[in-house]
CSV table of C-alpha atoms and ligand atoms in Angstrom, one decimal:
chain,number,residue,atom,x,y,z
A,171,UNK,CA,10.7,9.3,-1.3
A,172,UNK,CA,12.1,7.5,1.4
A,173,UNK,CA,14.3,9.1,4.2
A,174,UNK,CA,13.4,13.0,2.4
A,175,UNK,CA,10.6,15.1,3.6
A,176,UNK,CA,7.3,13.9,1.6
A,177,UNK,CA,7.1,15.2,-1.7
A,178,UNK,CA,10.7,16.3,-2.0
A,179,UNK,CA,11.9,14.7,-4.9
A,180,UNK,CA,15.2,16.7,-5.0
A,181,UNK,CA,13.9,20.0,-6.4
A,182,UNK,CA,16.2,22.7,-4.9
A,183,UNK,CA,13.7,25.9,-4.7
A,184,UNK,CA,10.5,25.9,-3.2
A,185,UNK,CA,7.8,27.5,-3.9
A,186,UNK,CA,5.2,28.4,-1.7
A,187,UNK,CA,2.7,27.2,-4.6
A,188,UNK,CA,4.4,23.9,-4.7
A,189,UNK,CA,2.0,21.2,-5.2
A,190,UNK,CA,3.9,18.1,-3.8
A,191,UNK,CA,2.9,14.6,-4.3
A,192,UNK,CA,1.9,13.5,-1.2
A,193,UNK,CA,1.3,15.3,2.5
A,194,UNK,CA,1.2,13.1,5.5
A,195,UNK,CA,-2.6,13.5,7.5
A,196,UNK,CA,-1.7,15.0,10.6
A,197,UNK,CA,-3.8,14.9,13.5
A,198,UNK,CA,-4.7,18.0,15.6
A,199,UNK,CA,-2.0,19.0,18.0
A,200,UNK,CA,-4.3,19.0,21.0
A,201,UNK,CA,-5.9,15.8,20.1
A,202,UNK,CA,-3.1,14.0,20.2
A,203,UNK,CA,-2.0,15.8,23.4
A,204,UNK,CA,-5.2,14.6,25.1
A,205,UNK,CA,-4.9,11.4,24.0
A,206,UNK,CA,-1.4,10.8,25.5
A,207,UNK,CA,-2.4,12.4,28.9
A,208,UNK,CA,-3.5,9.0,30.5
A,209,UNK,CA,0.1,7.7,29.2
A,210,UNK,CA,1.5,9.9,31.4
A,211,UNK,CA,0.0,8.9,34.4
A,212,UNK,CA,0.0,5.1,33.1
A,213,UNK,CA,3.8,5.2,32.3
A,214,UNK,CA,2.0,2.5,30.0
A,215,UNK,CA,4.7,2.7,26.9
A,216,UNK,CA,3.9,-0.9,24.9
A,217,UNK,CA,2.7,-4.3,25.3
A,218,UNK,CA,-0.7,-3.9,24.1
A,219,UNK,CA,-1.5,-0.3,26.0
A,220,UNK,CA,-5.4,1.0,26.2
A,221,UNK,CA,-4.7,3.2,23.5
A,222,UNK,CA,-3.0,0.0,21.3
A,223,UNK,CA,-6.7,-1.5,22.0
A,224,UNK,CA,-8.3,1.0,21.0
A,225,UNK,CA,-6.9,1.4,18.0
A,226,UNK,CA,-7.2,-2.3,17.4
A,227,UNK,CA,-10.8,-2.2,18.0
A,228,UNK,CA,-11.8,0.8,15.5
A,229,UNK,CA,-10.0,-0.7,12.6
A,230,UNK,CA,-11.8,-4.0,13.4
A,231,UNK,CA,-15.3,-2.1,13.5
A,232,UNK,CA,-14.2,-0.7,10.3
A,233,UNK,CA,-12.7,-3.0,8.5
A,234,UNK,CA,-14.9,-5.9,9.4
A,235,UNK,CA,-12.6,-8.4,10.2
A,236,UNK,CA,-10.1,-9.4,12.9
A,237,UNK,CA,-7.3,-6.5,13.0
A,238,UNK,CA,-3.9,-7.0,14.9
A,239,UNK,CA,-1.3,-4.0,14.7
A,240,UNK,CA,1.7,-4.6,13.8
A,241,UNK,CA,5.2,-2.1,13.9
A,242,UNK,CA,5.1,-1.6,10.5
A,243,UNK,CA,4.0,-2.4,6.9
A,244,UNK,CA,6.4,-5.0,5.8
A,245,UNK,CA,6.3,-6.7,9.6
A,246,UNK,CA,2.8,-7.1,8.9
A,247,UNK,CA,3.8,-8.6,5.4
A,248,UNK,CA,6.3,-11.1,6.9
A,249,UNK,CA,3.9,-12.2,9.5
A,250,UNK,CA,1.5,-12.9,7.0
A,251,UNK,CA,3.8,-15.0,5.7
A,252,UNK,CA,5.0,-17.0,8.7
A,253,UNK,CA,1.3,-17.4,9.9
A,254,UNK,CA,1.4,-20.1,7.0
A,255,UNK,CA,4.0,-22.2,8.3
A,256,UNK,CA,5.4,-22.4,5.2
A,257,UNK,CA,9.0,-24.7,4.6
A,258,UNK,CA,11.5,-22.9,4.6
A,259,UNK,CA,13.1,-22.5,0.7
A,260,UNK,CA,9.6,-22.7,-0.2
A,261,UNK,CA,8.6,-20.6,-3.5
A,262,UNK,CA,6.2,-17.5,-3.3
A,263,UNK,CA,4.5,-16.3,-6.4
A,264,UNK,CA,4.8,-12.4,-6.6
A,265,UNK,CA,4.4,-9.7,-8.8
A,266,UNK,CA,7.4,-7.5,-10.2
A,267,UNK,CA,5.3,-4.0,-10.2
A,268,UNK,CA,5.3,-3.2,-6.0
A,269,UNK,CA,7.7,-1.4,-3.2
A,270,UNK,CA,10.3,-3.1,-2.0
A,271,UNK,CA,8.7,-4.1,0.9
A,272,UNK,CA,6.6,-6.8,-0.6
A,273,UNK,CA,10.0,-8.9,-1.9
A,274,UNK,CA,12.3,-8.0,1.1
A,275,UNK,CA,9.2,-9.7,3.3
A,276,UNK,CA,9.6,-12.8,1.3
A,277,UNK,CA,13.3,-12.7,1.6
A,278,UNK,CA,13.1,-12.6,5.3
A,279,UNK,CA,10.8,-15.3,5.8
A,280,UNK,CA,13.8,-17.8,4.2
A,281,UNK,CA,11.7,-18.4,1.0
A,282,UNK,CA,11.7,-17.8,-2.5
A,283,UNK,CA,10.3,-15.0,-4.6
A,284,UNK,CA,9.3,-16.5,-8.0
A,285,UNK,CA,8.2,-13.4,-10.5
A,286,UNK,CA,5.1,-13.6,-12.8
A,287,UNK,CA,3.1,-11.3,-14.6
A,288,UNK,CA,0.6,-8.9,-14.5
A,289,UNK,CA,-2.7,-8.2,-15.9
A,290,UNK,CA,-1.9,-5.9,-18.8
A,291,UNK,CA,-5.3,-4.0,-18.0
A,292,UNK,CA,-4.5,-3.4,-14.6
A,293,UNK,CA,-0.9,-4.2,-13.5
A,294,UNK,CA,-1.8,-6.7,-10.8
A,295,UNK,CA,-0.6,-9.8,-10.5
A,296,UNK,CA,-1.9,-12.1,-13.6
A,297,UNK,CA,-4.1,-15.6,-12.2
A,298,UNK,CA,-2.7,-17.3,-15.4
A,299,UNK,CA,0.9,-16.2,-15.2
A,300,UNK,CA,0.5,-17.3,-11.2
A,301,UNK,CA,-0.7,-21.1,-12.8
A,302,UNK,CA,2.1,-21.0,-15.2
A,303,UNK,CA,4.3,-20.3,-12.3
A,304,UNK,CA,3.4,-23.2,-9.5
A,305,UNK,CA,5.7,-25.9,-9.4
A,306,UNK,CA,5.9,-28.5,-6.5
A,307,UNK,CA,8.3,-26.1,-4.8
A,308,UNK,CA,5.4,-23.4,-4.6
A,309,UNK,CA,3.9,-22.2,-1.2
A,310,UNK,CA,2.6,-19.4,-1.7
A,311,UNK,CA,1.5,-16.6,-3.4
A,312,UNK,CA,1.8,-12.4,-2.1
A,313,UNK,CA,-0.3,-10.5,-4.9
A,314,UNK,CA,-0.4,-6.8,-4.4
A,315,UNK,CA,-3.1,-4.4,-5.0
A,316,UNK,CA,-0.8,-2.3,-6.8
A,317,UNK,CA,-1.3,2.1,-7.3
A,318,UNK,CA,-4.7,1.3,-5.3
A,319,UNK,CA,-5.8,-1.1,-8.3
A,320,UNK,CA,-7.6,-4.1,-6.7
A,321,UNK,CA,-6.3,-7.5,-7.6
A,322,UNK,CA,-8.2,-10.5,-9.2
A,323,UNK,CA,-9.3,-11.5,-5.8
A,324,UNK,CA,-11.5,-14.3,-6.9
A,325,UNK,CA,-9.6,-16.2,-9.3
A,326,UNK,CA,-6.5,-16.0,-6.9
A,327,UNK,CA,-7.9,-17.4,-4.4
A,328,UNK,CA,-9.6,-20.4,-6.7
A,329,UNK,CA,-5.9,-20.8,-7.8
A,330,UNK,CA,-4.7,-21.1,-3.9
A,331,UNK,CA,-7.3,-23.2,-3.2
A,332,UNK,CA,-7.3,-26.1,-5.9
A,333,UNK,CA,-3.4,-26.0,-5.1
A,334,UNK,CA,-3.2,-25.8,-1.6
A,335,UNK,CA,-1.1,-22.3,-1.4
A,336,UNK,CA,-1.3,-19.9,1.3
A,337,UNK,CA,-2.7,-16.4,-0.1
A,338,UNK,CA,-1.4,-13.3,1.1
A,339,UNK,CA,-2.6,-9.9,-0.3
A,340,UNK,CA,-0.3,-6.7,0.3
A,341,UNK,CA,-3.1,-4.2,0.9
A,342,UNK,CA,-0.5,-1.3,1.6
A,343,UNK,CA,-1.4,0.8,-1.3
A,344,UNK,CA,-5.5,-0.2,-1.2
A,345,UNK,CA,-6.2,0.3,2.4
A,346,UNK,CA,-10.1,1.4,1.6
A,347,UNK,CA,-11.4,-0.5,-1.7
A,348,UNK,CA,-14.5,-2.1,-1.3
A,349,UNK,CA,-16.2,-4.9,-3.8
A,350,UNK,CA,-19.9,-5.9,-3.1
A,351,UNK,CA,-20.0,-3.5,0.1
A,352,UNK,CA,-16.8,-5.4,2.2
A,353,UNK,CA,-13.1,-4.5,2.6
A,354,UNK,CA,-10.7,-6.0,-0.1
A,355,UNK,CA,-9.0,-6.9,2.9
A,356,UNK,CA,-11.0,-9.7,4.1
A,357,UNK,CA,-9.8,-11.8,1.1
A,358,UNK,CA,-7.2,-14.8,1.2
A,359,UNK,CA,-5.6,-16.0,3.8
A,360,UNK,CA,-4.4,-12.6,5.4
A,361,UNK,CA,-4.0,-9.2,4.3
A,362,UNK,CA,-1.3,-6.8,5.2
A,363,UNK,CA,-1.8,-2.7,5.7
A,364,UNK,CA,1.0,-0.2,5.9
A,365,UNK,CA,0.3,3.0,8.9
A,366,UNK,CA,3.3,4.7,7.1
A,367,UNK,CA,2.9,8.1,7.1
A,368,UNK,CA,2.8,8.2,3.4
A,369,UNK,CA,-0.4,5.8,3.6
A,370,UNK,CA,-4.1,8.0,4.0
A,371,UNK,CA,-4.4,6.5,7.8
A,372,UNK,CA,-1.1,6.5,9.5
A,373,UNK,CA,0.8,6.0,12.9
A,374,UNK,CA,3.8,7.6,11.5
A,375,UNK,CA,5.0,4.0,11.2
A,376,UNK,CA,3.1,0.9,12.0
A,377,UNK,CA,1.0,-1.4,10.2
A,378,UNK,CA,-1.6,-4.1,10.9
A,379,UNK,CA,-2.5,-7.5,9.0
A,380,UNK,CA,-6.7,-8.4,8.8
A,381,UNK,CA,-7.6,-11.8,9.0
A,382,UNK,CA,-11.1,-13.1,7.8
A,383,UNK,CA,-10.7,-16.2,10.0
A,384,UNK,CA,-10.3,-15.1,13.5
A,385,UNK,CA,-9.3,-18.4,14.6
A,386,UNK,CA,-5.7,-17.8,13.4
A,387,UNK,CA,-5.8,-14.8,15.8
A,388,UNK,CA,-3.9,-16.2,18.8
A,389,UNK,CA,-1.2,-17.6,16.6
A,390,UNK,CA,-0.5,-14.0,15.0
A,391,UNK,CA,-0.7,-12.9,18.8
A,392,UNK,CA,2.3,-14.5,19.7
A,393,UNK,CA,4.4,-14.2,16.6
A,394,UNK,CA,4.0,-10.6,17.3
A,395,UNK,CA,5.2,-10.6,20.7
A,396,UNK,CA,8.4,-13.2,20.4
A,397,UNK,CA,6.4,-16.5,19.9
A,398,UNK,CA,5.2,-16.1,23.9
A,399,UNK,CA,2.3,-17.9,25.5
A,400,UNK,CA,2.1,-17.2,29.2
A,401,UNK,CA,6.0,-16.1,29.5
A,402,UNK,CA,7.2,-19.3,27.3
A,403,UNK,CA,8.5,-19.3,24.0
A,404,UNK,CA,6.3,-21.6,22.7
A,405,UNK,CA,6.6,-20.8,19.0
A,406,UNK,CA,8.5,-18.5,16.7
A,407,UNK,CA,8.3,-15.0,16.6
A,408,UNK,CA,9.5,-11.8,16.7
A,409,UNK,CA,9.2,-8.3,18.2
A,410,UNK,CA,6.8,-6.8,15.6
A,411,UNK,CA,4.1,-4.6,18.4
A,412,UNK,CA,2.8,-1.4,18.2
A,413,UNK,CA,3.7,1.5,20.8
A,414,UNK,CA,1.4,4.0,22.8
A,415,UNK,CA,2.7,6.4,21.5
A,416,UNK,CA,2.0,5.6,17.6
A,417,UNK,CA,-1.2,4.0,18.1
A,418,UNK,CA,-2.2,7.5,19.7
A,419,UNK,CA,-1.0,9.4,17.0
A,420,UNK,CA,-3.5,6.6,15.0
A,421,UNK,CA,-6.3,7.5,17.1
A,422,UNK,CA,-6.0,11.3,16.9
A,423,UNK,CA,-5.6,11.1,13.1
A,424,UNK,CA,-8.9,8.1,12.7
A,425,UNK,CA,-11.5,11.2,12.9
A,426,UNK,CA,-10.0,13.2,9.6
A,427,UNK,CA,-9.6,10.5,7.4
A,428,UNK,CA,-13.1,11.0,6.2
A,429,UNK,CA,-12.7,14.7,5.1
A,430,UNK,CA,-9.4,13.6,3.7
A,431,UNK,CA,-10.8,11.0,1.8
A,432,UNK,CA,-14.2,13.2,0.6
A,433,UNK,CA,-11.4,15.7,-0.2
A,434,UNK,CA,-9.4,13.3,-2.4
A,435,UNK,CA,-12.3,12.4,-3.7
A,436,UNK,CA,-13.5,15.5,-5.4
A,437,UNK,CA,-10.3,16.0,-6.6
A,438,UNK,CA,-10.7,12.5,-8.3
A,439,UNK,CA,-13.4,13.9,-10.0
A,440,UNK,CA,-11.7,17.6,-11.3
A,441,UNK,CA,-8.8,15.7,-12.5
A,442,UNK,CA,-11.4,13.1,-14.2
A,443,UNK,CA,-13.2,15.8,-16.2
A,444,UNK,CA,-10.0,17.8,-17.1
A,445,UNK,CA,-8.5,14.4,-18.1
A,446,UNK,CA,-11.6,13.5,-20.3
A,447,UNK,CA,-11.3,13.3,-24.6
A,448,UNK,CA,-7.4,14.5,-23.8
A,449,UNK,CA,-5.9,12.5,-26.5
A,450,UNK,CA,-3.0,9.8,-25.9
A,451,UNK,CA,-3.8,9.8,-22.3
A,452,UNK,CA,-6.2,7.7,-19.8
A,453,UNK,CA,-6.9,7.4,-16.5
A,454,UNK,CA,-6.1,4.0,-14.4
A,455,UNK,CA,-9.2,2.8,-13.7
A,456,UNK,CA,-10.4,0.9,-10.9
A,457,UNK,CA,-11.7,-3.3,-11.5
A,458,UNK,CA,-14.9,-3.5,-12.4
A,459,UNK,CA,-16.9,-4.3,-9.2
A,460,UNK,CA,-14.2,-2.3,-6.7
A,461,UNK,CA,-14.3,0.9,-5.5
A,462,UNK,CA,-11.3,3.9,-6.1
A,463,UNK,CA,-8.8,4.2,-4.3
A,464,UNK,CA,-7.7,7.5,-2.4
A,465,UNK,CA,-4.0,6.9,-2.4
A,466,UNK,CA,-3.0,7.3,-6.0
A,467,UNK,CA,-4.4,8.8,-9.3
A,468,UNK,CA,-2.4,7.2,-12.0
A,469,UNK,CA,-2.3,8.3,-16.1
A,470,UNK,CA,-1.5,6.2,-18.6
A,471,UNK,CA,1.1,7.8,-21.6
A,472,UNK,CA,3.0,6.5,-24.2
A,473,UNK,CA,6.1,6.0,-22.6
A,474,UNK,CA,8.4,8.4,-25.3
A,475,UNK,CA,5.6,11.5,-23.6
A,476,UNK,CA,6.5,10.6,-19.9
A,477,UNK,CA,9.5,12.8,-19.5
A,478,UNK,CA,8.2,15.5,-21.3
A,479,UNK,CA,4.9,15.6,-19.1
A,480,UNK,CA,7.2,15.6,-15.6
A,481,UNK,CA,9.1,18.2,-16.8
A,482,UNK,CA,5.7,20.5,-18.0
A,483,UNK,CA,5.0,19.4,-14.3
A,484,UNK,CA,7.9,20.4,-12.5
A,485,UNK,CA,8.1,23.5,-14.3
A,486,UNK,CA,5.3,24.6,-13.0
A,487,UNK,CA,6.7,23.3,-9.4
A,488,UNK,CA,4.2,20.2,-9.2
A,489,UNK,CA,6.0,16.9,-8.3
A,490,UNK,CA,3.9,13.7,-9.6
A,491,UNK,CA,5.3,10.1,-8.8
A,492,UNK,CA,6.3,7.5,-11.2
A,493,UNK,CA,6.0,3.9,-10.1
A,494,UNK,CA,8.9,2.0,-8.4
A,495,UNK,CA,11.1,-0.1,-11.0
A,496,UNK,CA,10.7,-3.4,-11.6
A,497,UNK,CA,11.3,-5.2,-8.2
A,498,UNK,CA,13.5,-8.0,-10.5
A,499,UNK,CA,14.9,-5.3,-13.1
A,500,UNK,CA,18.4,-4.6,-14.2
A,501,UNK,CA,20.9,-3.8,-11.6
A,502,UNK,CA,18.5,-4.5,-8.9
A,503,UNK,CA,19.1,-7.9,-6.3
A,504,UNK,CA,16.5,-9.9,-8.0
A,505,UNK,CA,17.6,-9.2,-11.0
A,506,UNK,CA,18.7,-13.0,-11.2
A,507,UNK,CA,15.4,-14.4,-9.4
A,508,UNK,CA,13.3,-16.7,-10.9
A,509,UNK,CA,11.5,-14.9,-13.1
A,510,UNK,CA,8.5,-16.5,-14.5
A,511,UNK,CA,8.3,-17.1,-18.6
A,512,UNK,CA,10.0,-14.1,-20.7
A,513,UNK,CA,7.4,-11.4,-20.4
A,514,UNK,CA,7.4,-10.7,-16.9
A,515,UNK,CA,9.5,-8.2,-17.1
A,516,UNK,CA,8.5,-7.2,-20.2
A,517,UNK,CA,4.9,-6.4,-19.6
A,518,UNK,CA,5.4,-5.1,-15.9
A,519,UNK,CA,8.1,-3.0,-17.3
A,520,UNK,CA,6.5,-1.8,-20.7
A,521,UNK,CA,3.5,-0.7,-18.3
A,522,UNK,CA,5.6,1.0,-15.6
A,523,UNK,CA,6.8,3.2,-18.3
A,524,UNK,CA,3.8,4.7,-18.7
A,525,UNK,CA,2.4,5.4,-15.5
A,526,UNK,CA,2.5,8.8,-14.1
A,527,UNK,CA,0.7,9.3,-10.4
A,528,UNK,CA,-0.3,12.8,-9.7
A,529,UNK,CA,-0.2,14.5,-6.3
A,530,UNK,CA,-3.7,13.6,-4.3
A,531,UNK,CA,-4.4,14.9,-0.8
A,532,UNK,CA,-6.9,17.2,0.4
A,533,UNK,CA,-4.5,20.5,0.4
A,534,UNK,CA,-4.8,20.6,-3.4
A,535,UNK,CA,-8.1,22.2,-4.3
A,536,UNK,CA,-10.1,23.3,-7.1
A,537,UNK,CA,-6.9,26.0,-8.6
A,538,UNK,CA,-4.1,23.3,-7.7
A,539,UNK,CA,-6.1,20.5,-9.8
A,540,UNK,CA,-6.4,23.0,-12.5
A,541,UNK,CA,-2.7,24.0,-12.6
A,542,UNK,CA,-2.0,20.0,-13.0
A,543,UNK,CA,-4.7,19.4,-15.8
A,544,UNK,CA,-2.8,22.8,-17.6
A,545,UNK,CA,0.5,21.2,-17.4
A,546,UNK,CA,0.0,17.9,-18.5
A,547,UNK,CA,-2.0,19.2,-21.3
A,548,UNK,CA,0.8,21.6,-22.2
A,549,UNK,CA,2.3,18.4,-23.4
A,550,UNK,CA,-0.7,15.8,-24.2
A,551,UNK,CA,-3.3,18.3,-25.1
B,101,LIG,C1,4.1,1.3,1.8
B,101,LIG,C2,4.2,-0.1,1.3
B,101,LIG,C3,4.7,-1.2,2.1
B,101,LIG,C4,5.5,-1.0,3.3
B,101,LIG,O1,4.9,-0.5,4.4
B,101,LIG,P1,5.8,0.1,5.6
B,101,LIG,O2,4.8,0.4,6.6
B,101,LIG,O3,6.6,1.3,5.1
B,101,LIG,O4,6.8,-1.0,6.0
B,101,LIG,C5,4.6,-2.5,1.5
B,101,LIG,N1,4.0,-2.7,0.3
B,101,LIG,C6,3.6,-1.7,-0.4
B,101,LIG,C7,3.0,-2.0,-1.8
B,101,LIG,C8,3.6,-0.4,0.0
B,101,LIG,O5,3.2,0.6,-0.8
């Protein structure tokens, strides 16, 4: 939760047992000691620093497309965005089911969110309910690839195509998916990763947008950097770059993400088999054709057996995650946004009552996976 220490949902005692819901990858203390040495000498603080290249470069190796870092998550969201050149008071097809982030980025761009549903199946934003949605006011569309669950990539971008709408996808919560062998991140227009320290790769805060069209590069070069080409402002923009000092903490973490992730993995798979013939309860599952994801693990419970399965949790001192409300619900600021035919809310809601995400990181382990299985079955079972 945001501004507590990770995992910290407001339990007073802890345990030394505690299972929390998410723990930050840290890098190794001397690593990222090393790594800042030459910044010392340098004095080097910003502007696009060797270690900011660096950085730059690896994620573009891995990734496969062009990479540019970016201060945070939601800068790399509203840059997205801008890179469109999209009129201002222009409407942006979204989903209800994400953070914050993904509406507030909208917002800040001076356009419109316009809500529409999601796939019942797998609570990303639906291609139909998008169609129904367009209006000659429509210039966008920011689908997320919501709890790790990969969006339908191929019929969105059909959509944005035969109408002329610029596609952004919100990658913040899917940073690793793959479908036919390539990065769910080289898909629309741009996609936009979060380096919170919540996310598995992180530079405590930062992000990074991928393009699959490197052309566009230059022009996301300057909106970063105050719209600046040769020392005039040539263009809008913004300050939106990464430090030294986080891209280092990026480059000392890079090497442990794959033990992390191999980690989360088998974990994946000890939850899988305890889950398994449990009646009333499945497991999220990942679009056929994608990969999983190693940021969440999300069940799916009647709603009336949510609260009752958190508590079995918490009693035992394990803090799962439910999903954030409805970005347009009740008493929320979008709460009178133009909310696409009746259901929006109702299906993105109905569905966020039933999804519980369990804790997945590496510390967990074989007993820790069997002390979740045992309280959710406690209840379920
Ligand atoms: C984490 C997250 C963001 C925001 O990223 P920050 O780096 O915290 O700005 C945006 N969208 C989604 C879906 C996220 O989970």
């Amino acid at each position: 939760m945001r501004g507590q220490p990770e995992g910290d949902q407001g339990l007073m005692s802890e345990r030394p047992d505690r299972i929390v819901f998410g723990r930050p990858l840290m890098p190794q203390q001397h690593d990222l000691e090393r790594l800042l040495d030459p910044v010392f000498h340098s004095a080097q603080l910003t502007n696009g620093g060797a270690l900011h290249d660096r950085l730059e470069a690896a994620l573009c190796h891995q990734i496969g497309g062009h990479v540019s870092l970016v201060s945070s998550g939601t800068m790399a969201l509203m840059l997205a965005l801008r890179l469109g050149g999209l009129a201002r008071g222009g409407e942006v097809i979204t989903t209800p089911l994400s953070f914050a982030a993904s509406v507030q980025a909208i917002d800040w761009c001076g356009l419109v969110p316009v809500f529409a549903d999601v796939e019942p199946a797998f609570a990303t934003l639906c291609p139909q309910a998008v169609e129904r949605a367009i209006t000659p006011r429509s210039v966008a569309i920011l689908a997320v690839h919501f709890q790790g669950i990969a969006c339908d990539i191929a019929a969105l971008e059909d959509i944005a195509r035969r109408h002329g709408l610029w596609l952004v996808f919100d990658a913040a919560q899917a940073p690793d998916i793959e479908t036919s062998g390539r990065n769910i991140c080289l898909s629309g227009d741009a996609s936009a990763l979060s380096l919170h320290g919540t996310k598995l790769l992180s530079t405590a805060e930062g992000g990074a947008i991928v393009l699959r069209d490197a052309g566009l590069a230059p022009a996301l070069a300057r909106l970063r950097n105050f719209g600046l080409e040769d020392g005039r402002m040539t263009g809008p923009g913004i300050n939106a770059k990464m430090s030294e000092l986080h891209a280092a903490f990026g480059l000392a973490v890079l090497p442990r993400v794959a033990e992390e992730t191999a980690a989360r993995r088998q974990l994946r798979r000890w939850y899988d088999a305890g889950f398994a013939g449990m009646p009333g309860v499945s497991v999220l599952p990942p679009r056929p054709g994608t990969s999983e994801s190693h940021l969440y693990y999300t069940l799916v419970m009647p709603a009336e057996q949510r609260a009752a399965t958190i508590a079995s949790l918490h009693a035992d001192d394990i803090l799962p995650r439910t999903p954030f409300p409805l970005l347009c619900g009740p008493g929320t600021m979008y709460e009178g946004a133009i909310v696409h035919s009746s259901c929006a809310r109702a299906v993105a809601g109905g569905l966020a009552g039933q999804y519980l995400s369990l804790p997945l990181h590496g510390a967990i382990g074989r007993a820790g996976a069997d002390r979740v299985v045992q309280a959710v079955r406690r209840v379920l079972g």
